[in-house]
Amino acid sequence: MRSADRRASILTTARGVFQESGLAGARTKVIAELAGTSEAILYRHFSSKEELFEAAVLEPVESLVAHLVESADSMAALGGHSRRQASYEVNADVLANMREVAPLLGVALFSDREAGRRFYRERLEPLLDRLIDNLRRSLEDWPHWPISAELVVAMQLGTYNWIALQEHFGSRQKDGDAVSRMLTDVLVRAL
């Protein structure tokens, strides 16, 4: 297996183990075995369990932010109906990513208060700021009602985080795709 494929396999497996066991309960030996590799190979890709955990959480979030930034840039040139359709597709991607990462964000942020604060401020907040700044710039080119870019991002990510957590932990399952379409309609009308 190519090095990049092995790394991706380790990360996918690690996400599942971290969701089930948390950071403290997860064992690198188990992750390596489930990924079909050895701990030695795992440690060639990640210097510690903490680095593996951070990559498992942050890489999907970084990918999501990059996708949202790219999408906001491309949607600025679209007209009404095309923008709405593109927004449906982007919001479906956001929901899919949140389904994967929301339980891990909970572990990252709430397992240890000080570590969670540091993780949020040093790793997540810069990504959110990038997304907010990009949306703010994109909104300058769109005729729309006055609305805060920060509020749009909070509405979108907060709603999808709630849906993902409800699907993962809750007893009342939401139709996340239907909620995603409704949220898209609300945001498109506001913008």
PDB file of C-alpha atoms in Angstrom:
ATOM      1  CA  MET A   1       0.000   0.000   0.000  1.00  0.00           C
ATOM      2  CA  ARG A   2       1.258   3.479  -0.834  1.00  0.00           C
ATOM      3  CA  SER A   3       2.292   5.641   2.102  1.00  0.00           C
ATOM      4  CA  ALA A   4      -0.528   8.148   1.545  1.00  0.00           C
ATOM      5  CA  ASP A   5      -3.107   5.352   1.330  1.00  0.00           C
ATOM      6  CA  ARG A   6      -1.737   3.727   4.509  1.00  0.00           C
ATOM      7  CA  ARG A   7      -1.916   7.068   6.325  1.00  0.00           C
ATOM      8  CA  ALA A   8      -5.512   7.587   5.169  1.00  0.00           C
ATOM      9  CA  SER A   9      -6.417   4.082   6.317  1.00  0.00           C
ATOM     10  CA  ILE A  10      -4.885   4.707   9.737  1.00  0.00           C
ATOM     11  CA  LEU A  11      -6.796   7.994  10.065  1.00  0.00           C
ATOM     12  CA  THR A  12     -10.123   6.428   9.074  1.00  0.00           C
ATOM     13  CA  THR A  13      -9.631   3.605  11.553  1.00  0.00           C
ATOM     14  CA  ALA A  14      -8.441   6.009  14.259  1.00  0.00           C
ATOM     15  CA  ARG A  15     -11.591   8.117  13.926  1.00  0.00           C
ATOM     16  CA  GLY A  16     -13.738   5.093  14.716  1.00  0.00           C
ATOM     17  CA  VAL A  17     -11.577   4.019  17.654  1.00  0.00           C
ATOM     18  CA  PHE A  18     -11.425   7.540  19.092  1.00  0.00           C
ATOM     19  CA  GLN A  19     -15.208   7.865  18.787  1.00  0.00           C
ATOM     20  CA  GLU A  20     -15.689   4.613  20.694  1.00  0.00           C
ATOM     21  CA  SER A  21     -12.918   4.933  23.285  1.00  0.00           C
ATOM     22  CA  GLY A  22     -12.052   8.610  23.533  1.00  0.00           C
ATOM     23  CA  LEU A  23      -8.491   9.874  23.451  1.00  0.00           C
ATOM     24  CA  ALA A  24      -7.440   8.377  26.780  1.00  0.00           C
ATOM     25  CA  GLY A  25      -9.012   4.968  26.128  1.00  0.00           C
ATOM     26  CA  ALA A  26      -7.796   4.514  22.560  1.00  0.00           C
ATOM     27  CA  ARG A  27      -4.745   2.310  22.049  1.00  0.00           C
ATOM     28  CA  THR A  28      -2.407   2.760  19.089  1.00  0.00           C
ATOM     29  CA  LYS A  29      -1.861  -0.989  18.941  1.00  0.00           C
ATOM     30  CA  VAL A  30      -5.604  -1.514  18.384  1.00  0.00           C
ATOM     31  CA  ILE A  31      -5.730   1.252  15.778  1.00  0.00           C
ATOM     32  CA  ALA A  32      -2.776  -0.264  13.920  1.00  0.00           C
ATOM     33  CA  GLU A  33      -4.267  -3.780  14.000  1.00  0.00           C
ATOM     34  CA  LEU A  34      -7.668  -2.596  12.781  1.00  0.00           C
ATOM     35  CA  ALA A  35      -5.963  -0.592  10.018  1.00  0.00           C
ATOM     36  CA  GLY A  36      -4.080  -3.715   8.946  1.00  0.00           C
ATOM     37  CA  THR A  37      -0.645  -2.410   9.853  1.00  0.00           C
ATOM     38  CA  SER A  38       1.817  -2.342  12.728  1.00  0.00           C
ATOM     39  CA  GLU A  39       2.419   0.218  15.438  1.00  0.00           C
ATOM     40  CA  ALA A  40       5.860   0.848  13.933  1.00  0.00           C
ATOM     41  CA  ILE A  41       4.257   1.884  10.635  1.00  0.00           C
ATOM     42  CA  LEU A  42       1.649   3.963  12.496  1.00  0.00           C
ATOM     43  CA  TYR A  43       4.451   5.829  14.273  1.00  0.00           C
ATOM     44  CA  ARG A  44       6.193   6.516  10.954  1.00  0.00           C
ATOM     45  CA  HIS A  45       3.148   8.614  10.053  1.00  0.00           C
ATOM     46  CA  PHE A  46       2.356  10.092  13.480  1.00  0.00           C
ATOM     47  CA  SER A  47       4.833  10.814  16.266  1.00  0.00           C
ATOM     48  CA  SER A  48       2.277  10.268  19.045  1.00  0.00           C
ATOM     49  CA  LYS A  49      -1.281   9.209  19.742  1.00  0.00           C
ATOM     50  CA  GLU A  50      -2.102  12.872  20.337  1.00  0.00           C
ATOM     51  CA  GLU A  51      -0.751  13.848  16.907  1.00  0.00           C
ATOM     52  CA  LEU A  52      -2.809  11.042  15.342  1.00  0.00           C
ATOM     53  CA  PHE A  53      -5.908  12.258  17.186  1.00  0.00           C
ATOM     54  CA  GLU A  54      -5.367  15.860  16.133  1.00  0.00           C
ATOM     55  CA  ALA A  55      -4.944  14.802  12.496  1.00  0.00           C
ATOM     56  CA  ALA A  56      -8.039  12.599  12.713  1.00  0.00           C
ATOM     57  CA  VAL A  57     -10.089  15.564  13.910  1.00  0.00           C
ATOM     58  CA  LEU A  58      -8.514  18.453  12.024  1.00  0.00           C
ATOM     59  CA  GLU A  59      -7.991  17.036   8.552  1.00  0.00           C
ATOM     60  CA  PRO A  60     -11.734  16.649   7.848  1.00  0.00           C
ATOM     61  CA  VAL A  61     -12.365  20.126   9.299  1.00  0.00           C
ATOM     62  CA  GLU A  62      -9.530  21.643   7.245  1.00  0.00           C
ATOM     63  CA  SER A  63     -10.836  19.903   4.139  1.00  0.00           C
ATOM     64  CA  LEU A  64     -14.339  21.186   4.849  1.00  0.00           C
ATOM     65  CA  VAL A  65     -13.139  24.767   5.320  1.00  0.00           C
ATOM     66  CA  ALA A  66     -11.099  24.615   2.110  1.00  0.00           C
ATOM     67  CA  HIS A  67     -14.150  23.276   0.265  1.00  0.00           C
ATOM     68  CA  LEU A  68     -16.384  25.992   1.719  1.00  0.00           C
ATOM     69  CA  VAL A  69     -13.910  28.729   0.810  1.00  0.00           C
ATOM     70  CA  GLU A  70     -13.653  27.420  -2.744  1.00  0.00           C
ATOM     71  CA  SER A  71     -17.437  27.082  -2.989  1.00  0.00           C
ATOM     72  CA  ALA A  72     -18.084  30.592  -1.694  1.00  0.00           C
ATOM     73  CA  ASP A  73     -15.668  31.963  -4.281  1.00  0.00           C
ATOM     74  CA  SER A  74     -17.329  30.085  -7.133  1.00  0.00           C
ATOM     75  CA  MET A  75     -20.900  30.847  -5.984  1.00  0.00           C
ATOM     76  CA  ALA A  76     -20.291  34.588  -6.001  1.00  0.00           C
ATOM     77  CA  ALA A  77     -20.503  34.514  -9.806  1.00  0.00           C
ATOM     78  CA  LEU A  78     -23.696  32.426  -9.947  1.00  0.00           C
ATOM     79  CA  GLY A  79     -27.241  33.708 -10.357  1.00  0.00           C
ATOM     80  CA  GLY A  80     -30.220  32.967  -8.098  1.00  0.00           C
ATOM     81  CA  HIS A  81     -31.328  29.430  -9.060  1.00  0.00           C
ATOM     82  CA  SER A  82     -27.794  28.231  -9.806  1.00  0.00           C
ATOM     83  CA  ARG A  83     -26.564  29.659  -6.505  1.00  0.00           C
ATOM     84  CA  ARG A  84     -29.367  27.879  -4.640  1.00  0.00           C
ATOM     85  CA  GLN A  85     -28.542  24.529  -6.288  1.00  0.00           C
ATOM     86  CA  ALA A  86     -24.830  24.982  -5.601  1.00  0.00           C
ATOM     87  CA  SER A  87     -25.719  25.853  -1.990  1.00  0.00           C
ATOM     88  CA  TYR A  88     -27.710  22.613  -1.617  1.00  0.00           C
ATOM     89  CA  GLU A  89     -24.668  20.653  -2.755  1.00  0.00           C
ATOM     90  CA  VAL A  90     -22.277  22.538  -0.470  1.00  0.00           C
ATOM     91  CA  ASN A  91     -24.575  22.129   2.512  1.00  0.00           C
ATOM     92  CA  ALA A  92     -24.868  18.391   1.838  1.00  0.00           C
ATOM     93  CA  ASP A  93     -21.059  18.234   1.962  1.00  0.00           C
ATOM     94  CA  VAL A  94     -20.975  20.216   5.210  1.00  0.00           C
ATOM     95  CA  LEU A  95     -23.472  17.829   6.791  1.00  0.00           C
ATOM     96  CA  ALA A  96     -21.531  14.757   5.604  1.00  0.00           C
ATOM     97  CA  ASN A  97     -18.323  16.158   7.097  1.00  0.00           C
ATOM     98  CA  MET A  98     -20.006  17.098  10.365  1.00  0.00           C
ATOM     99  CA  ARG A  99     -21.427  13.582  10.667  1.00  0.00           C
ATOM    100  CA  GLU A 100     -17.846  12.329  10.577  1.00  0.00           C
ATOM    101  CA  VAL A 101     -16.168  14.879  12.795  1.00  0.00           C
ATOM    102  CA  ALA A 102     -18.759  16.091  15.359  1.00  0.00           C
ATOM    103  CA  PRO A 103     -18.283  13.220  17.838  1.00  0.00           C
ATOM    104  CA  LEU A 104     -14.505  13.686  17.623  1.00  0.00           C
ATOM    105  CA  LEU A 105     -14.817  17.431  18.190  1.00  0.00           C
ATOM    106  CA  GLY A 106     -16.658  16.614  21.401  1.00  0.00           C
ATOM    107  CA  VAL A 107     -13.758  14.444  22.550  1.00  0.00           C
ATOM    108  CA  ALA A 108     -11.198  17.072  21.505  1.00  0.00           C
ATOM    109  CA  LEU A 109     -12.974  19.957  23.198  1.00  0.00           C
ATOM    110  CA  PHE A 110     -14.446  18.415  26.333  1.00  0.00           C
ATOM    111  CA  SER A 111     -12.121  15.611  27.484  1.00  0.00           C
ATOM    112  CA  ASP A 112      -9.760  18.049  29.182  1.00  0.00           C
ATOM    113  CA  ARG A 113     -10.892  21.641  29.686  1.00  0.00           C
ATOM    114  CA  GLU A 114      -7.528  23.349  29.220  1.00  0.00           C
ATOM    115  CA  ALA A 115      -6.460  21.129  26.314  1.00  0.00           C
ATOM    116  CA  GLY A 116      -9.870  21.737  24.702  1.00  0.00           C
ATOM    117  CA  ARG A 117      -9.511  25.500  25.065  1.00  0.00           C
ATOM    118  CA  ARG A 118      -6.019  25.379  23.545  1.00  0.00           C
ATOM    119  CA  PHE A 119      -7.173  23.109  20.706  1.00  0.00           C
ATOM    120  CA  TYR A 120     -10.089  25.428  19.927  1.00  0.00           C
ATOM    121  CA  ARG A 121      -8.082  28.653  20.049  1.00  0.00           C
ATOM    122  CA  GLU A 122      -4.984  27.411  18.260  1.00  0.00           C
ATOM    123  CA  ARG A 123      -6.446  25.000  15.713  1.00  0.00           C
ATOM    124  CA  LEU A 124     -10.194  25.490  15.178  1.00  0.00           C
ATOM    125  CA  GLU A 125     -10.619  29.233  15.648  1.00  0.00           C
ATOM    126  CA  PRO A 126      -8.138  30.144  12.855  1.00  0.00           C
ATOM    127  CA  LEU A 127     -10.055  27.855  10.480  1.00  0.00           C
ATOM    128  CA  LEU A 128     -13.359  29.447  11.459  1.00  0.00           C
ATOM    129  CA  ASP A 129     -11.859  32.930  11.092  1.00  0.00           C
ATOM    130  CA  ARG A 130     -10.652  32.009   7.593  1.00  0.00           C
ATOM    131  CA  LEU A 131     -14.127  30.817   6.675  1.00  0.00           C
ATOM    132  CA  ILE A 132     -15.810  33.927   8.107  1.00  0.00           C
ATOM    133  CA  ASP A 133     -13.377  36.282   6.351  1.00  0.00           C
ATOM    134  CA  ASN A 134     -13.863  34.489   3.040  1.00  0.00           C
ATOM    135  CA  LEU A 135     -17.644  34.612   3.346  1.00  0.00           C
ATOM    136  CA  ARG A 136     -17.491  38.301   4.297  1.00  0.00           C
ATOM    137  CA  ARG A 137     -15.478  39.034   1.116  1.00  0.00           C
ATOM    138  CA  SER A 138     -17.838  36.903  -1.000  1.00  0.00           C
ATOM    139  CA  LEU A 139     -20.879  38.704   0.372  1.00  0.00           C
ATOM    140  CA  GLU A 140     -19.474  42.039  -0.813  1.00  0.00           C
ATOM    141  CA  ASP A 141     -20.222  40.959  -4.406  1.00  0.00           C
ATOM    142  CA  TRP A 142     -23.741  39.652  -3.742  1.00  0.00           C
ATOM    143  CA  PRO A 143     -26.808  41.839  -3.452  1.00  0.00           C
ATOM    144  CA  HIS A 144     -28.297  40.719  -0.116  1.00  0.00           C
ATOM    145  CA  TRP A 145     -29.919  41.805   3.098  1.00  0.00           C
ATOM    146  CA  PRO A 146     -27.475  42.975   5.743  1.00  0.00           C
ATOM    147  CA  ILE A 147     -26.318  39.848   7.562  1.00  0.00           C
ATOM    148  CA  SER A 148     -23.225  38.994   9.531  1.00  0.00           C
ATOM    149  CA  ALA A 149     -20.875  36.471   7.916  1.00  0.00           C
ATOM    150  CA  GLU A 150     -20.080  35.191  11.396  1.00  0.00           C
ATOM    151  CA  LEU A 151     -23.780  34.558  12.019  1.00  0.00           C
ATOM    152  CA  VAL A 152     -24.132  32.672   8.716  1.00  0.00           C
ATOM    153  CA  VAL A 153     -21.182  30.426   9.591  1.00  0.00           C
ATOM    154  CA  ALA A 154     -22.491  29.889  13.136  1.00  0.00           C
ATOM    155  CA  MET A 155     -25.966  29.013  11.827  1.00  0.00           C
ATOM    156  CA  GLN A 156     -24.614  26.592   9.270  1.00  0.00           C
ATOM    157  CA  LEU A 157     -21.992  24.812  11.349  1.00  0.00           C
ATOM    158  CA  GLY A 158     -24.056  24.910  14.536  1.00  0.00           C
ATOM    159  CA  THR A 159     -27.079  23.374  12.845  1.00  0.00           C
ATOM    160  CA  TYR A 160     -25.023  20.649  11.190  1.00  0.00           C
ATOM    161  CA  ASN A 161     -23.160  19.911  14.402  1.00  0.00           C
ATOM    162  CA  TRP A 162     -26.499  19.521  16.182  1.00  0.00           C
ATOM    163  CA  ILE A 163     -27.836  17.205  13.456  1.00  0.00           C
ATOM    164  CA  ALA A 164     -24.653  15.105  13.527  1.00  0.00           C
ATOM    165  CA  LEU A 165     -24.702  14.795  17.314  1.00  0.00           C
ATOM    166  CA  GLN A 166     -28.406  13.933  17.292  1.00  0.00           C
ATOM    167  CA  GLU A 167     -27.800  11.213  14.707  1.00  0.00           C
ATOM    168  CA  HIS A 168     -24.802   9.864  16.615  1.00  0.00           C
ATOM    169  CA  PHE A 169     -26.079  10.040  20.204  1.00  0.00           C
ATOM    170  CA  GLY A 170     -29.778  10.908  20.165  1.00  0.00           C
ATOM    171  CA  SER A 171     -32.895   8.818  20.279  1.00  0.00           C
ATOM    172  CA  ARG A 172     -34.843  11.106  17.930  1.00  0.00           C
ATOM    173  CA  GLN A 173     -33.367  10.865  14.473  1.00  0.00           C
ATOM    174  CA  LYS A 174     -33.654  13.942  12.293  1.00  0.00           C
ATOM    175  CA  ASP A 175     -33.850  13.880   8.535  1.00  0.00           C
ATOM    176  CA  GLY A 176     -30.577  15.724   8.214  1.00  0.00           C
ATOM    177  CA  ASP A 177     -30.843  16.084   4.471  1.00  0.00           C
ATOM    178  CA  ALA A 178     -34.273  17.709   4.745  1.00  0.00           C
ATOM    179  CA  VAL A 179     -33.016  20.065   7.464  1.00  0.00           C
ATOM    180  CA  SER A 180     -30.015  20.838   5.261  1.00  0.00           C
ATOM    181  CA  ARG A 181     -32.293  21.835   2.378  1.00  0.00           C
ATOM    182  CA  MET A 182     -34.414  24.005   4.701  1.00  0.00           C
ATOM    183  CA  LEU A 183     -31.331  25.722   6.127  1.00  0.00           C
ATOM    184  CA  THR A 184     -30.044  26.311   2.614  1.00  0.00           C
ATOM    185  CA  ASP A 185     -33.364  27.930   1.666  1.00  0.00           C
ATOM    186  CA  VAL A 186     -33.226  30.165   4.751  1.00  0.00           C
ATOM    187  CA  LEU A 187     -29.639  31.228   4.017  1.00  0.00           C
ATOM    188  CA  VAL A 188     -30.246  31.769   0.304  1.00  0.00           C
ATOM    189  CA  ARG A 189     -33.320  33.913   1.057  1.00  0.00           C
ATOM    190  CA  ALA A 190     -31.292  35.934   3.565  1.00  0.00           C
ATOM    191  CA  LEU A 191     -28.466  36.376   1.089  1.00  0.00           C
TER     192      LEU A 191
END
